[in-house]
Amino acid sequence: MYRLTENLSRFLFILMVIFGSSACTTIQPTSVDLTATPIQSIPASIIAESRSCKPTLDDGVSPSYKPDAPERTVVGQGHVVTGVVRSSMDCQPIANAKLEFWPEQEGLGHPDSSRATFFTDLDGYYRFECNLPEHIHMRISAPGYRTIGVNSHHPEGKAEGTFDIVLEPEK
């Protein structure tokens, strides 16, 4: 029994020395290397793929288009569409791209009260809110890029949708 008590006392003494002495020491800040290890690196094929953006299909501007729609981002409620306008060259966002939207509402066609013109922010982001439409006609333009007409956003009864747009540089 004496031997067990002696061993336990030594063990506790060693723990006290180890933990007790570290409680009084000052911890020096160390620098952390944040560079990627080979395991953390991103494969070149993924980088290349993410840097190439396929241009959005140009459906042509609908005959129902009317220029000079009021500048606004809300023309109703029930559906919100958001997205980013990017360049096909490097997939970078296009700031201040001009978007002209005119939703088609069941039984009403394309009412002037639902037409809107608005612009992307510095990150190429846009947001548009309208009554739930059958689809939304779009005309997208930006200096140095081809203007396109799109009729590909069909909400299918959903309250929210995302529609990213990729423009090609003018030739």
Steps between C-alpha positions, in 0.01 A plus 500: 500500500789730580644446152168588334471817708862592420446444124176697506673784687781508241248495217305790651823689565606458134158616380518802728847590369393462138168679520586734782809637328323550168224700667753766595686522171436752228387355171684655207295565188606293205447561135281262308583406143175530306637387167329204344656161525495274193196325646316834535583637156226538241547295182584712195207354304254632759661845495488509119138384497394760756670778300312425178137599484270383226307797355127514566296403195372805314133424424465841332304787645126428502269705277322597824808705604444870569804719572524750785323302772509678839806442715387274788561153642158428649182487290290261708538218748498123492818428306862611551771422247866566578821439315840619392600638160849381400745527212561193283869598475600453863174436686542827689183685605389790284416806708228738381360264234159620386210257540156560355235254616136462397319206660213327325205452732230247428203668333665845510784468252782747568346791691698824496464513878723190522780624274827605664852618430774454759876448533735250660702604806881501519499120538281448192206403725137583429162444666155542344159448660170464317165325511538129427547492121478227237844615389716811493632658182842660545726733305852524642768745389833636622765722338746285306266196491243365256141581596285190534133418533399212724172322564634209706385579854183303571422500876254205480310628802806549721529810717876532442735430216859554392597593147868574435592667172828485306570762233749479214731792419422688180710389206 
